[in-house]
mmCIF file with all atom_site columns, C-alpha atoms in Angstrom:
data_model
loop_
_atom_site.group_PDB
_atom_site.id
_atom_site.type_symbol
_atom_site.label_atom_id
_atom_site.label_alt_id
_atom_site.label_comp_id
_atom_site.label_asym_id
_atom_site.label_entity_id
_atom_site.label_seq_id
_atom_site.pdbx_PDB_ins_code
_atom_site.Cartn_x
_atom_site.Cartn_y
_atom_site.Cartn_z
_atom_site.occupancy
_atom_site.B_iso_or_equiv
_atom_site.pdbx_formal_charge
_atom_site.auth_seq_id
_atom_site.auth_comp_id
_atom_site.auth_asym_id
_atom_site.auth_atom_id
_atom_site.pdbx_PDB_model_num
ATOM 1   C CA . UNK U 1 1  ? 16.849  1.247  -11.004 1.00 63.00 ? 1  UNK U CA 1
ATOM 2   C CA . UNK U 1 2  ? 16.111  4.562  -12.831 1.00 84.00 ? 2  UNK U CA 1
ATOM 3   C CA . UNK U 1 3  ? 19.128  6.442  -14.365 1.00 87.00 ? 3  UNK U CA 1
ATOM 4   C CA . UNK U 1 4  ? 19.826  9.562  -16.185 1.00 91.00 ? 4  UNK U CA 1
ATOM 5   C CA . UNK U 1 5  ? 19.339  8.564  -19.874 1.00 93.00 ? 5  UNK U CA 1
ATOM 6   C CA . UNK U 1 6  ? 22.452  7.948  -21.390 1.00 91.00 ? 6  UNK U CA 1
ATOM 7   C CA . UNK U 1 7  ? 23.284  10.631 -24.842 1.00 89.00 ? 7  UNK U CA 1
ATOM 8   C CA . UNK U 1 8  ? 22.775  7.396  -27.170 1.00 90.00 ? 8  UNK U CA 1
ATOM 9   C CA . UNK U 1 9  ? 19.365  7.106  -25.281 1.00 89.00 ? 9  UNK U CA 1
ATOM 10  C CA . UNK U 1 10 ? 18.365  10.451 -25.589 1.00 89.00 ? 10 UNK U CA 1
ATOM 11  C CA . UNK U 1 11 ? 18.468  10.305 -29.021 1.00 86.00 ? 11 UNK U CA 1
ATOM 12  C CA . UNK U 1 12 ? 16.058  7.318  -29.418 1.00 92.00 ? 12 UNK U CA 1
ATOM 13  C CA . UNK U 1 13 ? 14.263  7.493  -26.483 1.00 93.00 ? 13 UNK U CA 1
ATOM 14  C CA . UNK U 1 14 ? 13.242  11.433 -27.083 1.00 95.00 ? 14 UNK U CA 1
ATOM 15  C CA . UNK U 1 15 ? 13.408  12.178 -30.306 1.00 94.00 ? 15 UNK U CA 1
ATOM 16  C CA . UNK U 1 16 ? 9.640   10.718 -30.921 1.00 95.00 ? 16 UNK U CA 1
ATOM 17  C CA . UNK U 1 17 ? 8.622   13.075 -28.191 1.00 97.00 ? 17 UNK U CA 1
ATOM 18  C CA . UNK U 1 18 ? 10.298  16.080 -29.480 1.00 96.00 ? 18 UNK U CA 1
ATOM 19  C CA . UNK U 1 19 ? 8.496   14.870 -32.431 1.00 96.00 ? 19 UNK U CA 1
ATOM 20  C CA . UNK U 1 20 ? 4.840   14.855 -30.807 1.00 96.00 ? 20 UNK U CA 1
ATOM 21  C CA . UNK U 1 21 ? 5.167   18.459 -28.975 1.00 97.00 ? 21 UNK U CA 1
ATOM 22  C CA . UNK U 1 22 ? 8.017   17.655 -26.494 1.00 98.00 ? 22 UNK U CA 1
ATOM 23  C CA . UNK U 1 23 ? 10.816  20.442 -25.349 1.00 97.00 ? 23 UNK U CA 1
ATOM 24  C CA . UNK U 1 24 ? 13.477  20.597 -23.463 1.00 96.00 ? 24 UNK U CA 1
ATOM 25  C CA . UNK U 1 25 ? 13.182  23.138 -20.674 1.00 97.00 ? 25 UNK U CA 1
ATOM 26  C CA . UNK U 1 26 ? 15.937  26.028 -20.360 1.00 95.00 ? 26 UNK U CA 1
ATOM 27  C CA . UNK U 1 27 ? 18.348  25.717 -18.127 1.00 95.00 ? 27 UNK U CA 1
ATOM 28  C CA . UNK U 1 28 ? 17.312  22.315 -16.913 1.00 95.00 ? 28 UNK U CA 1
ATOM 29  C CA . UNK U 1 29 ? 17.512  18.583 -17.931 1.00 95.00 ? 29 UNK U CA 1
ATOM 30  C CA . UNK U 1 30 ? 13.547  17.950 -17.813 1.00 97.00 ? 30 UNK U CA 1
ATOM 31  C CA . UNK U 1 31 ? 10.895  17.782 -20.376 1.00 97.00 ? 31 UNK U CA 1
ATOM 32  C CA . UNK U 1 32 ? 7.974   20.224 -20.980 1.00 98.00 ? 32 UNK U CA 1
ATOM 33  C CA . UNK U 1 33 ? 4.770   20.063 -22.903 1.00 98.00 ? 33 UNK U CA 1
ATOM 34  C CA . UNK U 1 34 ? 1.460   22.495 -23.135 1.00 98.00 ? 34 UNK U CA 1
ATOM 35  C CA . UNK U 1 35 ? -1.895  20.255 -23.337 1.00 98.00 ? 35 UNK U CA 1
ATOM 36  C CA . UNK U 1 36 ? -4.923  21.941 -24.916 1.00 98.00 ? 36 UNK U CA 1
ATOM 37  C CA . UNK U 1 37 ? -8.368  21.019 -24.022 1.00 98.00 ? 37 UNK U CA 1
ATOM 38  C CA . UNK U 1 38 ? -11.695 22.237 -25.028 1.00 98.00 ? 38 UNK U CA 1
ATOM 39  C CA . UNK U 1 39 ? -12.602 23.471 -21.753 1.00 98.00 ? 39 UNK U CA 1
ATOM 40  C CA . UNK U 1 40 ? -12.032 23.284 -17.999 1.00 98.00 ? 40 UNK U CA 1
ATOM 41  C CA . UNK U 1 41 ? -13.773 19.650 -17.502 1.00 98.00 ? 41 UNK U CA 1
ATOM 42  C CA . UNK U 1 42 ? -11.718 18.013 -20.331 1.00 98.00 ? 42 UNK U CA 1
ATOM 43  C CA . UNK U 1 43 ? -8.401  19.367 -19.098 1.00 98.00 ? 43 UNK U CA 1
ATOM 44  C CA . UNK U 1 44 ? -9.243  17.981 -15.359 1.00 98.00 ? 44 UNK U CA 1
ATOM 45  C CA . UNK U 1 45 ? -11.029 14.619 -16.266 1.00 98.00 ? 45 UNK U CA 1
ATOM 46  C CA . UNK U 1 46 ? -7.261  14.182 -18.519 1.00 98.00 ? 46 UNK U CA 1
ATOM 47  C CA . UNK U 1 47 ? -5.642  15.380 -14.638 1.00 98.00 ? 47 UNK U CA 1
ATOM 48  C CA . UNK U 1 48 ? -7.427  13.350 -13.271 1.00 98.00 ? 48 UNK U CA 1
ATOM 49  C CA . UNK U 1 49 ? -6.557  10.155 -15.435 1.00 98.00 ? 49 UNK U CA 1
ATOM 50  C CA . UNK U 1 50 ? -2.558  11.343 -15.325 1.00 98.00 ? 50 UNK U CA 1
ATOM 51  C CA . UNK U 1 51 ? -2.679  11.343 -11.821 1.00 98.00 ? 51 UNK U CA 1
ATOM 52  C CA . UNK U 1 52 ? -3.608  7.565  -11.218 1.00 98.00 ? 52 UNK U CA 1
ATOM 53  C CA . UNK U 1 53 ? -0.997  6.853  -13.613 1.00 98.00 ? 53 UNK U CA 1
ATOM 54  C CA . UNK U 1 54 ? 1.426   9.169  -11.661 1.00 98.00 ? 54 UNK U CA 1
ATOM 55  C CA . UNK U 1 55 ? 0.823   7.770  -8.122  1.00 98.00 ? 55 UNK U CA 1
ATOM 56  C CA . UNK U 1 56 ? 0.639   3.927  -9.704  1.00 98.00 ? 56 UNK U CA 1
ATOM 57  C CA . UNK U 1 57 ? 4.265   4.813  -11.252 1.00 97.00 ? 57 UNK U CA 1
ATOM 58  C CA . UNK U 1 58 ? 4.768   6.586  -8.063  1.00 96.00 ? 58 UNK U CA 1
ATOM 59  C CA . UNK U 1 59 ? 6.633   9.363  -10.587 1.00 96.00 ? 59 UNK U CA 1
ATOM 60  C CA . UNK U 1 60 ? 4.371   13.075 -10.295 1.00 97.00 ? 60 UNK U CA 1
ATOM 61  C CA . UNK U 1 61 ? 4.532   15.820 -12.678 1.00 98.00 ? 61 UNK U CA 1
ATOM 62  C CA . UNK U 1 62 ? 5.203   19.367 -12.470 1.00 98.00 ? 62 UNK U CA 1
ATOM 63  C CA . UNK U 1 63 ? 2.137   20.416 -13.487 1.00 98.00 ? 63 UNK U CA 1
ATOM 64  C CA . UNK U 1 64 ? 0.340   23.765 -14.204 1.00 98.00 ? 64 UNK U CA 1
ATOM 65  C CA . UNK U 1 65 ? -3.358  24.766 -15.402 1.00 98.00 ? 65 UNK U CA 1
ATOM 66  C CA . UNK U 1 66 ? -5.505  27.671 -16.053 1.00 97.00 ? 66 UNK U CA 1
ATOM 67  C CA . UNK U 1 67 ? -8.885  26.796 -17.527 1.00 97.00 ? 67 UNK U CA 1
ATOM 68  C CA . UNK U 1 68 ? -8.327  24.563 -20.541 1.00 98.00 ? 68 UNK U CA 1
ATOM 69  C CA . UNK U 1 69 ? -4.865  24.643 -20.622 1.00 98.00 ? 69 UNK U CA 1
ATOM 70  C CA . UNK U 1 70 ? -1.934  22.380 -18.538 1.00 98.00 ? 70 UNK U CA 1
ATOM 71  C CA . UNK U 1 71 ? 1.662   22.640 -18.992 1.00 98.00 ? 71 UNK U CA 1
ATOM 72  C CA . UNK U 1 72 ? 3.621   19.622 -17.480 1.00 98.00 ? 72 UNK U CA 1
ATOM 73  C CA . UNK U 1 73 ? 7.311   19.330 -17.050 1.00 98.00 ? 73 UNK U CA 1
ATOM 74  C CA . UNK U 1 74 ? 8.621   16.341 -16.303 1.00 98.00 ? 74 UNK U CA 1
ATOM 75  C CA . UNK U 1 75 ? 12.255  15.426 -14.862 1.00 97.00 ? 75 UNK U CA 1
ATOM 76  C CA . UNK U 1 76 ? 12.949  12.818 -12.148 1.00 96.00 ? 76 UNK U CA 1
ATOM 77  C CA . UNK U 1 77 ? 14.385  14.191 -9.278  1.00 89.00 ? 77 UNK U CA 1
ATOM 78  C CA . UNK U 1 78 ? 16.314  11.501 -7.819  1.00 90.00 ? 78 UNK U CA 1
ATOM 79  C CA . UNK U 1 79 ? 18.608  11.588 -10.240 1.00 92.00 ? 79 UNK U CA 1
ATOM 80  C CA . UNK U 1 80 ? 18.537  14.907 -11.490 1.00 91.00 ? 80 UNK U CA 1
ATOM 81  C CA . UNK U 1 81 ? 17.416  15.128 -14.722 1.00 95.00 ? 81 UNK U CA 1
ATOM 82  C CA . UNK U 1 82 ? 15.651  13.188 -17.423 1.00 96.00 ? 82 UNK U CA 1
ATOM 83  C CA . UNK U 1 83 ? 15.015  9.294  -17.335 1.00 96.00 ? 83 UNK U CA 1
ATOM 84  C CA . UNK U 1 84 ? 13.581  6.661  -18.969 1.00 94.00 ? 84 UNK U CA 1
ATOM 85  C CA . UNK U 1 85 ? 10.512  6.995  -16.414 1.00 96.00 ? 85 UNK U CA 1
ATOM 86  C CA . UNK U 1 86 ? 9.817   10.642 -17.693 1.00 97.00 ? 86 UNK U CA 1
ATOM 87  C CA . UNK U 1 87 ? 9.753   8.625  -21.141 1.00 96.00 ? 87 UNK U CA 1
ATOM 88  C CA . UNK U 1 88 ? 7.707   6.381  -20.363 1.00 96.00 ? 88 UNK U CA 1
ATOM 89  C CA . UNK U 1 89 ? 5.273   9.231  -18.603 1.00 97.00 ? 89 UNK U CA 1
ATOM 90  C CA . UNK U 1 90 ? 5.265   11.407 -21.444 1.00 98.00 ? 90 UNK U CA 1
ATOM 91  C CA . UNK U 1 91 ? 4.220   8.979  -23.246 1.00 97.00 ? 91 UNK U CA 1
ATOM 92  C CA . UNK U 1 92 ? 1.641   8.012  -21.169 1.00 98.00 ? 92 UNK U CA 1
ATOM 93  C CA . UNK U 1 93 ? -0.034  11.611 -20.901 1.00 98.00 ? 93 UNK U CA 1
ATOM 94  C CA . UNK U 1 94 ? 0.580   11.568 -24.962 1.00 98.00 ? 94 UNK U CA 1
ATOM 95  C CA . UNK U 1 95 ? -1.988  8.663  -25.326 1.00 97.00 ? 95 UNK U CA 1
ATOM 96  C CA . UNK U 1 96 ? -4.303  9.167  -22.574 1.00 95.00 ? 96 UNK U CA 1
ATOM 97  C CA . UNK J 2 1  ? -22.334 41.213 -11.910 1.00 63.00 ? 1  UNK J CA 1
ATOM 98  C CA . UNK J 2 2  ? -18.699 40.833 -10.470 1.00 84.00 ? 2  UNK J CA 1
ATOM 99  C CA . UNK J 2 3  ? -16.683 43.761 -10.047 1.00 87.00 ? 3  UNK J CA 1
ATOM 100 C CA . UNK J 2 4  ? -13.184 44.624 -8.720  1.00 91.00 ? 4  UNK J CA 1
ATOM 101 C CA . UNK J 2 5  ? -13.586 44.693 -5.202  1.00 92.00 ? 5  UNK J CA 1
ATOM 102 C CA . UNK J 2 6  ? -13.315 48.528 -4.073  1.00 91.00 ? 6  UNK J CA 1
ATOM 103 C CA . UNK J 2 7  ? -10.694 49.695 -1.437  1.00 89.00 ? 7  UNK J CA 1
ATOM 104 C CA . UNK J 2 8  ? -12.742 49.537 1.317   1.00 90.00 ? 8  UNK J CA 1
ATOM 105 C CA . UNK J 2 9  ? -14.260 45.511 0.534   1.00 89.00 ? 9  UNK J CA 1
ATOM 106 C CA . UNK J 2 10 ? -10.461 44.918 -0.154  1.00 88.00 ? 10 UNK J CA 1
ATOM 107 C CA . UNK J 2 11 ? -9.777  45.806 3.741   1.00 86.00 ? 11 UNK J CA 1
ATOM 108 C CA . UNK J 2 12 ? -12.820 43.795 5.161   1.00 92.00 ? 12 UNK J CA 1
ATOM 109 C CA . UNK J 2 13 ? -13.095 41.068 2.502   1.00 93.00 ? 13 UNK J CA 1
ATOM 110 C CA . UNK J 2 14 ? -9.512  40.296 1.736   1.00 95.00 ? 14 UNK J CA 1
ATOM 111 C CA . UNK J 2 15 ? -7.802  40.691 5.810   1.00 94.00 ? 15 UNK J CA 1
ATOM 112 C CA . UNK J 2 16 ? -9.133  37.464 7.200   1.00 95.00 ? 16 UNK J CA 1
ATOM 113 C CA . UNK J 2 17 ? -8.013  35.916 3.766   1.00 96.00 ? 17 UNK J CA 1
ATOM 114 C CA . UNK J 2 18 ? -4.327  37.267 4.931   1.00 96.00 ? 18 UNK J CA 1
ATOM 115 C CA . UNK J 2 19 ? -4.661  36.403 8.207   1.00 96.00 ? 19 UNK J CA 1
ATOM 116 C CA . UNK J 2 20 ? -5.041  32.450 6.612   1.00 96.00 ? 20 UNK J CA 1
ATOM 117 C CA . UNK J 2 21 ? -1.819  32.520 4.948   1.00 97.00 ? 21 UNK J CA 1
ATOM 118 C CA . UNK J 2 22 ? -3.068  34.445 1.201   1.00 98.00 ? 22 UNK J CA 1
ATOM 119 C CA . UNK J 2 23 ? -0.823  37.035 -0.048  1.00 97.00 ? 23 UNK J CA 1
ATOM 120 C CA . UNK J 2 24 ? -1.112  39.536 -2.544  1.00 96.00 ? 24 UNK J CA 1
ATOM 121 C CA . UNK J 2 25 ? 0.898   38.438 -5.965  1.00 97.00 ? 25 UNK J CA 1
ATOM 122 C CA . UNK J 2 26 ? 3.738   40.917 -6.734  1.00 95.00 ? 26 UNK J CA 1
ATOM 123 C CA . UNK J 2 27 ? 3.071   42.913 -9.639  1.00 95.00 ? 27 UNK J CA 1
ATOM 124 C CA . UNK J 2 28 ? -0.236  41.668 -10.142 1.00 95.00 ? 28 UNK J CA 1
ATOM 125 C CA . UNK J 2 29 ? -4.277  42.111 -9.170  1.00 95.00 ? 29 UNK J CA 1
ATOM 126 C CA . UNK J 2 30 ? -4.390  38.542 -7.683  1.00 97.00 ? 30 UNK J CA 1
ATOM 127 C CA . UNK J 2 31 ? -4.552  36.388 -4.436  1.00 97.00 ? 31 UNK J CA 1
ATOM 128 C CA . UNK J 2 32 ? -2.342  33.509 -3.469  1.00 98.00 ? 32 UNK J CA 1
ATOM 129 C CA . UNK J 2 33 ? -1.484  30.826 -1.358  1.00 98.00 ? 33 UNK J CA 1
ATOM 130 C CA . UNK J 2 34 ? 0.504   27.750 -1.129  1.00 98.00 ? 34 UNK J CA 1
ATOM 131 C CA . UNK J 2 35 ? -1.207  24.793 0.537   1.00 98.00 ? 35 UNK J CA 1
ATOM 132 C CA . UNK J 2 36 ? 0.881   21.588 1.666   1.00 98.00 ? 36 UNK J CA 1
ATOM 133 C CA . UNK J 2 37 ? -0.921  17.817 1.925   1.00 98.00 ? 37 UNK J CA 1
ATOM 134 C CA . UNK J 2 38 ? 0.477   14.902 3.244   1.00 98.00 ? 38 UNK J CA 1
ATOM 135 C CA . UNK J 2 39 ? 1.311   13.391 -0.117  1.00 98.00 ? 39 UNK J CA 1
ATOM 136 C CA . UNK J 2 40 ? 0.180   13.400 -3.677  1.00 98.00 ? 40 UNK J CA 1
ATOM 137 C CA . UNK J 2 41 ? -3.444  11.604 -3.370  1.00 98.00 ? 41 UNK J CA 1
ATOM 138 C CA . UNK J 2 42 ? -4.201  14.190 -0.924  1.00 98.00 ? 42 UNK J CA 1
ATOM 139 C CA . UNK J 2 43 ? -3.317  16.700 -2.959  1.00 98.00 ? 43 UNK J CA 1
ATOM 140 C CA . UNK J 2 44 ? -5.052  15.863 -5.914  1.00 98.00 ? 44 UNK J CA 1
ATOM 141 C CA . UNK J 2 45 ? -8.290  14.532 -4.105  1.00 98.00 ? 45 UNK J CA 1
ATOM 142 C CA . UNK J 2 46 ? -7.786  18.266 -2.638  1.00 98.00 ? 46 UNK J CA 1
ATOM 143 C CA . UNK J 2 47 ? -7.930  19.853 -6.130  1.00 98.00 ? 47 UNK J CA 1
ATOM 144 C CA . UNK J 2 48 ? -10.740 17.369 -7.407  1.00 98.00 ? 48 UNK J CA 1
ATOM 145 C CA . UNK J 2 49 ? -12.748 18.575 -4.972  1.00 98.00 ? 49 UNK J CA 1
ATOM 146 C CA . UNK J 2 50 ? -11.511 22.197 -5.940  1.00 98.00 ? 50 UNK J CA 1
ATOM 147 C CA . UNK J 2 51 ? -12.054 21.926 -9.394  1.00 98.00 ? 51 UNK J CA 1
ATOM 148 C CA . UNK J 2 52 ? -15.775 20.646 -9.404  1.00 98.00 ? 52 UNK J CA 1
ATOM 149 C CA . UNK J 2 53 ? -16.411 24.323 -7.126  1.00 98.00 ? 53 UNK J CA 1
ATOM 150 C CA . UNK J 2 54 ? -14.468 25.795 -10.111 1.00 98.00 ? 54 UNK J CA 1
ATOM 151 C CA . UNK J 2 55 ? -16.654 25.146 -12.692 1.00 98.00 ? 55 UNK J CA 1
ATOM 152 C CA . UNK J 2 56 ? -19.969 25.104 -10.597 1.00 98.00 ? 56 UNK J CA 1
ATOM 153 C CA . UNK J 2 57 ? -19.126 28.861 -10.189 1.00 97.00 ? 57 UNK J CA 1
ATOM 154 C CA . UNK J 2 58 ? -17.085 28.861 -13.033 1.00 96.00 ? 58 UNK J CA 1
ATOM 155 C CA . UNK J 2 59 ? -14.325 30.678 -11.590 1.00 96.00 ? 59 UNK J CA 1
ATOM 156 C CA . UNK J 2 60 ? -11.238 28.580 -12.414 1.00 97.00 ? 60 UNK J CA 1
ATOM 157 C CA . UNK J 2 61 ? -7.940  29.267 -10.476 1.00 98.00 ? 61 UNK J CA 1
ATOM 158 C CA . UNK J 2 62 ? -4.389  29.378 -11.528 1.00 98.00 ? 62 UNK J CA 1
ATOM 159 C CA . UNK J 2 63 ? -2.434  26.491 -9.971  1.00 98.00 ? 63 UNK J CA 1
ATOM 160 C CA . UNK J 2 64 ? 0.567   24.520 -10.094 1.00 98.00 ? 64 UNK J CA 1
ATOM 161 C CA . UNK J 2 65 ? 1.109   21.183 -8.202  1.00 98.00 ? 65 UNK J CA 1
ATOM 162 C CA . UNK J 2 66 ? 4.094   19.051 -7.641  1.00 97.00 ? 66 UNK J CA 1
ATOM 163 C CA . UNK J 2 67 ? 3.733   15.973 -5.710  1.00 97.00 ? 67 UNK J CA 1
ATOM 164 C CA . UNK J 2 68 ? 1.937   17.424 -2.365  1.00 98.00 ? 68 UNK J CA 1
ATOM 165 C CA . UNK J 2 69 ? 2.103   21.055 -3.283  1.00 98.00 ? 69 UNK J CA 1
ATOM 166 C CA . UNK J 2 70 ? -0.417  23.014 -4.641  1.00 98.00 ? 70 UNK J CA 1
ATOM 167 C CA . UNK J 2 71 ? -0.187  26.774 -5.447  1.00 98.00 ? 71 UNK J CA 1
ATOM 168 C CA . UNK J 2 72 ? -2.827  28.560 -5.787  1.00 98.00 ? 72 UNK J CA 1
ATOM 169 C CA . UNK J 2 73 ? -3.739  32.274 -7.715  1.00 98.00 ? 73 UNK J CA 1
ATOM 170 C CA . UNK J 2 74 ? -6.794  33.776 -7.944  1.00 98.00 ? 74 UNK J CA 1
ATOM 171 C CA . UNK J 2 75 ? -7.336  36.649 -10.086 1.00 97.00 ? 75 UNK J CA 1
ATOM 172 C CA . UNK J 2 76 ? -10.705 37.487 -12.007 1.00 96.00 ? 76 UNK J CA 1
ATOM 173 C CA . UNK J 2 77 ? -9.840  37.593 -15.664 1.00 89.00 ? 77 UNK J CA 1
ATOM 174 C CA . UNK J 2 78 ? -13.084 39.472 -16.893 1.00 90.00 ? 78 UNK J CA 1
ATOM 175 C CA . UNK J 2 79 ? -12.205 42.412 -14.629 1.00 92.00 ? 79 UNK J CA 1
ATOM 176 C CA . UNK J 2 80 ? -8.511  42.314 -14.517 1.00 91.00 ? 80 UNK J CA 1
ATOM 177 C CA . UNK J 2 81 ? -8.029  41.734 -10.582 1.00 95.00 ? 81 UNK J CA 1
ATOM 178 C CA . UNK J 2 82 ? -8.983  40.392 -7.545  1.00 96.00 ? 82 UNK J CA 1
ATOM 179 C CA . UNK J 2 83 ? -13.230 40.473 -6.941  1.00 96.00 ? 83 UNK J CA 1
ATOM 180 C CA . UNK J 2 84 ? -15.504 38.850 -4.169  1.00 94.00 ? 84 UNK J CA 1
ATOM 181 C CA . UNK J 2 85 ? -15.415 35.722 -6.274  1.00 96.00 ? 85 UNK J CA 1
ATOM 182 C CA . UNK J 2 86 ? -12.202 35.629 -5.411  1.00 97.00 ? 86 UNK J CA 1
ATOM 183 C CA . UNK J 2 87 ? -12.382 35.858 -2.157  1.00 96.00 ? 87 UNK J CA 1
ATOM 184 C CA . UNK J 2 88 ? -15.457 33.322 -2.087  1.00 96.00 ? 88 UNK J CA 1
ATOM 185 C CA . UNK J 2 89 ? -13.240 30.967 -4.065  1.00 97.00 ? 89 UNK J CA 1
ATOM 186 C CA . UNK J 2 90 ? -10.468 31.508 -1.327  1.00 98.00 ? 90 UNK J CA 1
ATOM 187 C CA . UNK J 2 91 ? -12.509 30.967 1.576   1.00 97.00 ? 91 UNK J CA 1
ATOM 188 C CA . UNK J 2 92 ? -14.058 27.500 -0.733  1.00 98.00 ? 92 UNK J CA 1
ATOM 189 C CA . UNK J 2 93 ? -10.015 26.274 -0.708  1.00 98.00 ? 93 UNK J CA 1
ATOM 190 C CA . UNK J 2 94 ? -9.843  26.910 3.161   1.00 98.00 ? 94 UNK J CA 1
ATOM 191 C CA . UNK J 2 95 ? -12.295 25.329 3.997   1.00 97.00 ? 95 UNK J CA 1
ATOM 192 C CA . UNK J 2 96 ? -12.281 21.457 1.502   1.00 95.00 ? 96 UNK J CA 1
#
C-alpha cells in the first residue's frame, strides 16, 4: 500500500535526492528534476528506458522534452502527493 | 530553406490542421494539439514512433506526456514561428 511519506521519511528518504538535483515543486507536494542529454536520441533512448520502468511499476511521470532536454515531475496521485514510489522512481531515472 | 509560412500558406496550409483539432498557442508563433491514447504504452509507442520522424527531419517538437496524454507544440526555432515543417510534422502526428 503506497502512502504519503511520513515528515521523518521525507527527511531520509529525499534528502539524497535533493542532494543529486531533486526539487520540490511550488505549490505542490511532488518532485521535479531537469535531465540533460547530448542530443535528441540520448534524451529519448533514456525515455524510452524510463518508460518500461514506469509501466512495469505501473507509476508514470509527468514528463516534458524539447530536443535534449526532459523535465520530469513526479508525485503519486492516488494519494496526493509524494511517496515512497516517487522515491523509488527518482531513483530509478537517477541511475538509468 | 524553411521559412515562416506567409499569410496566405498560413490560410491554406494551417486550416485543415485546425479543422483536426490544432490550435494556435496564445502568445506565441506555434501549433498545438492534445492527443489522448488508450493508456500509457500507447502513448509512448505513439511518441516512439514520433520521435524517430523527429530526428529523420530533425524537427523536434515540444511535448509533455502524462500517463495517456500527450501535448504537442510545434514551433520552428530557427525562424521564430510556425513554417511548413510544421505543418508537415503536424500532418506526420495525425496520421502514426
Amino acid at each position: 500500500m503506497t502512502e504519503l511519506l511520513s515528515d521523518t521519511a521525507r527527511k531520509t528518504v529525499l534528502q539524497p535526492l535533493f542532494d543529486s538535483g531533486w526539487e520540490m515543486v511550488e505549490g505542490r507536494d511532488a518532485i521535479h528534476k531537469t535531465f540533460e542529454f547530448g542530443n535528441f536520441i540520448e534524451a529519448f533512448s533514456w525515455m524510452t528506458r524510463a518508460a518500461i520502468w514506469a509501466e512495469k511499476w505501473d507509476h508514470h511521470p509527468e514528463w516534458f522534452n524539447v530536443y535534449k532536454t526532459v523535465e520530469v515531475t513526479l508525485t503519486t496521485h492516488d494519494v496526493g502527493g509524494v511517496s515512497s514510489l516517487d522515491a523509488k522512481m527518482a531513483r530509478k531515472l537517477d541511475s538509468l
